[in-house]
Amino acid sequence: MELLSVIRRWHHRDRIPIREIERRTGLSRNTIRKYLRSDAVEVRFKVPQRPSRLDPFADKLSEWLRVEAGKGRKGRRTV
């Protein structure tokens, strides 16, 4: 991620204080300190696996789309 490398460059090479980096990026000081201490190349967020609300209807929707694709341009539903 570009932001992580920019934060490291500002702090280590340009000697910009963490508070100034906070003002420039809008991130909290704790987050900036965490990024500076970590060895990660890019930030990864944990996204929980959740089932979609459309999963029970996926087969029927796919069938409808297949049928609509076979129709002519003026006969298709676009919504």
PDB file of C-alpha atoms in Angstrom:
ATOM      1  CA  MET A   1       0.000   0.000   0.000  1.00  0.00           C
ATOM      2  CA  GLU A   2       1.320   3.408  -0.877  1.00  0.00           C
ATOM      3  CA  LEU A   3       0.263   5.068   2.371  1.00  0.00           C
ATOM      4  CA  LEU A   4       2.384   2.739   4.473  1.00  0.00           C
ATOM      5  CA  SER A   5       5.524   3.518   2.479  1.00  0.00           C
ATOM      6  CA  VAL A   6       4.750   7.251   2.571  1.00  0.00           C
ATOM      7  CA  ILE A   7       4.371   7.156   6.375  1.00  0.00           C
ATOM      8  CA  ARG A   8       7.680   5.310   6.758  1.00  0.00           C
ATOM      9  CA  ARG A   9       9.467   7.683   4.376  1.00  0.00           C
ATOM     10  CA  TRP A  10       8.166  10.776   6.169  1.00  0.00           C
ATOM     11  CA  HIS A  11       9.161   9.440   9.574  1.00  0.00           C
ATOM     12  CA  HIS A  12      12.552   7.847   8.843  1.00  0.00           C
ATOM     13  CA  ARG A  13      13.957   9.849   5.935  1.00  0.00           C
ATOM     14  CA  ASP A  14      12.286  13.240   6.295  1.00  0.00           C
ATOM     15  CA  ARG A  15      12.187  13.142  10.125  1.00  0.00           C
ATOM     16  CA  ILE A  16       8.579  14.359  10.272  1.00  0.00           C
ATOM     17  CA  PRO A  17       7.040  13.887  13.748  1.00  0.00           C
ATOM     18  CA  ILE A  18       4.180  11.461  14.238  1.00  0.00           C
ATOM     19  CA  ARG A  19       1.787  14.295  15.090  1.00  0.00           C
ATOM     20  CA  GLU A  20       2.458  15.988  11.764  1.00  0.00           C
ATOM     21  CA  ILE A  21       1.953  12.691   9.932  1.00  0.00           C
ATOM     22  CA  GLU A  22      -1.319  12.382  11.832  1.00  0.00           C
ATOM     23  CA  ARG A  23      -2.431  15.797  10.564  1.00  0.00           C
ATOM     24  CA  ARG A  24      -1.446  15.020   6.985  1.00  0.00           C
ATOM     25  CA  THR A  25      -3.026  11.570   6.750  1.00  0.00           C
ATOM     26  CA  GLY A  26      -5.983  11.797   9.130  1.00  0.00           C
ATOM     27  CA  LEU A  27      -4.924   8.577  10.876  1.00  0.00           C
ATOM     28  CA  SER A  28      -4.578   8.306  14.637  1.00  0.00           C
ATOM     29  CA  ARG A  29      -1.149   8.397  16.266  1.00  0.00           C
ATOM     30  CA  ASN A  30      -1.632   4.848  17.553  1.00  0.00           C
ATOM     31  CA  THR A  31      -2.278   3.584  14.030  1.00  0.00           C
ATOM     32  CA  ILE A  32       0.788   5.389  12.696  1.00  0.00           C
ATOM     33  CA  ARG A  33       2.952   3.920  15.475  1.00  0.00           C
ATOM     34  CA  LYS A  34       1.575   0.455  14.699  1.00  0.00           C
ATOM     35  CA  TYR A  35       2.455   0.882  11.007  1.00  0.00           C
ATOM     36  CA  LEU A  36       5.975   2.064  11.858  1.00  0.00           C
ATOM     37  CA  ARG A  37       6.609  -0.905  14.175  1.00  0.00           C
ATOM     38  CA  SER A  38       5.225  -3.557  11.819  1.00  0.00           C
ATOM     39  CA  ASP A  39       7.244  -5.295   9.144  1.00  0.00           C
ATOM     40  CA  ALA A  40       4.230  -5.656   6.865  1.00  0.00           C
ATOM     41  CA  VAL A  41       4.527  -4.387   3.327  1.00  0.00           C
ATOM     42  CA  GLU A  42       0.832  -3.574   3.060  1.00  0.00           C
ATOM     43  CA  VAL A  43      -2.044  -3.297   5.489  1.00  0.00           C
ATOM     44  CA  ARG A  44      -4.477  -6.220   5.553  1.00  0.00           C
ATOM     45  CA  PHE A  45      -7.909  -5.927   7.077  1.00  0.00           C
ATOM     46  CA  LYS A  46      -9.740  -8.921   8.482  1.00  0.00           C
ATOM     47  CA  VAL A  47     -13.049  -9.385   6.705  1.00  0.00           C
ATOM     48  CA  PRO A  48     -15.369 -11.974   8.225  1.00  0.00           C
ATOM     49  CA  GLN A  49     -16.939 -14.494   5.870  1.00  0.00           C
ATOM     50  CA  ARG A  50     -20.680 -13.863   5.785  1.00  0.00           C
ATOM     51  CA  PRO A  51     -23.305 -15.521   3.657  1.00  0.00           C
ATOM     52  CA  SER A  52     -25.114 -13.267   1.231  1.00  0.00           C
ATOM     53  CA  ARG A  53     -28.831 -12.645   1.646  1.00  0.00           C
ATOM     54  CA  LEU A  54     -29.226 -13.554  -2.003  1.00  0.00           C
ATOM     55  CA  ASP A  55     -27.675 -17.033  -1.638  1.00  0.00           C
ATOM     56  CA  PRO A  56     -31.038 -18.802  -1.222  1.00  0.00           C
ATOM     57  CA  PHE A  57     -32.250 -17.198  -4.478  1.00  0.00           C
ATOM     58  CA  ALA A  58     -29.042 -17.498  -6.514  1.00  0.00           C
ATOM     59  CA  ASP A  59     -30.230 -20.390  -8.700  1.00  0.00           C
ATOM     60  CA  LYS A  60     -33.509 -18.695  -9.581  1.00  0.00           C
ATOM     61  CA  LEU A  61     -31.785 -15.367 -10.335  1.00  0.00           C
ATOM     62  CA  SER A  62     -29.206 -17.075 -12.550  1.00  0.00           C
ATOM     63  CA  GLU A  63     -31.990 -18.792 -14.455  1.00  0.00           C
ATOM     64  CA  TRP A  64     -33.836 -15.490 -14.941  1.00  0.00           C
ATOM     65  CA  LEU A  65     -30.668 -13.813 -16.223  1.00  0.00           C
ATOM     66  CA  ARG A  66     -30.036 -16.686 -18.627  1.00  0.00           C
ATOM     67  CA  VAL A  67     -33.570 -16.427 -20.008  1.00  0.00           C
ATOM     68  CA  GLU A  68     -33.356 -12.625 -20.318  1.00  0.00           C
ATOM     69  CA  ALA A  69     -30.028 -12.860 -22.164  1.00  0.00           C
ATOM     70  CA  GLY A  70     -31.729 -14.931 -24.853  1.00  0.00           C
ATOM     71  CA  LYS A  71     -34.369 -12.298 -25.554  1.00  0.00           C
ATOM     72  CA  GLY A  72     -34.057  -9.478 -28.061  1.00  0.00           C
ATOM     73  CA  ARG A  73     -32.821  -6.023 -27.152  1.00  0.00           C
ATOM     74  CA  LYS A  74     -36.278  -4.500 -26.705  1.00  0.00           C
ATOM     75  CA  GLY A  75     -37.709  -7.499 -24.857  1.00  0.00           C
ATOM     76  CA  ARG A  76     -35.149  -7.583 -22.061  1.00  0.00           C
ATOM     77  CA  ARG A  77     -35.728  -6.335 -18.577  1.00  0.00           C
ATOM     78  CA  THR A  78     -33.044  -3.921 -17.462  1.00  0.00           C
ATOM     79  CA  VAL A  79     -33.927  -3.514 -13.814  1.00  0.00           C
TER      80      VAL A  79
END
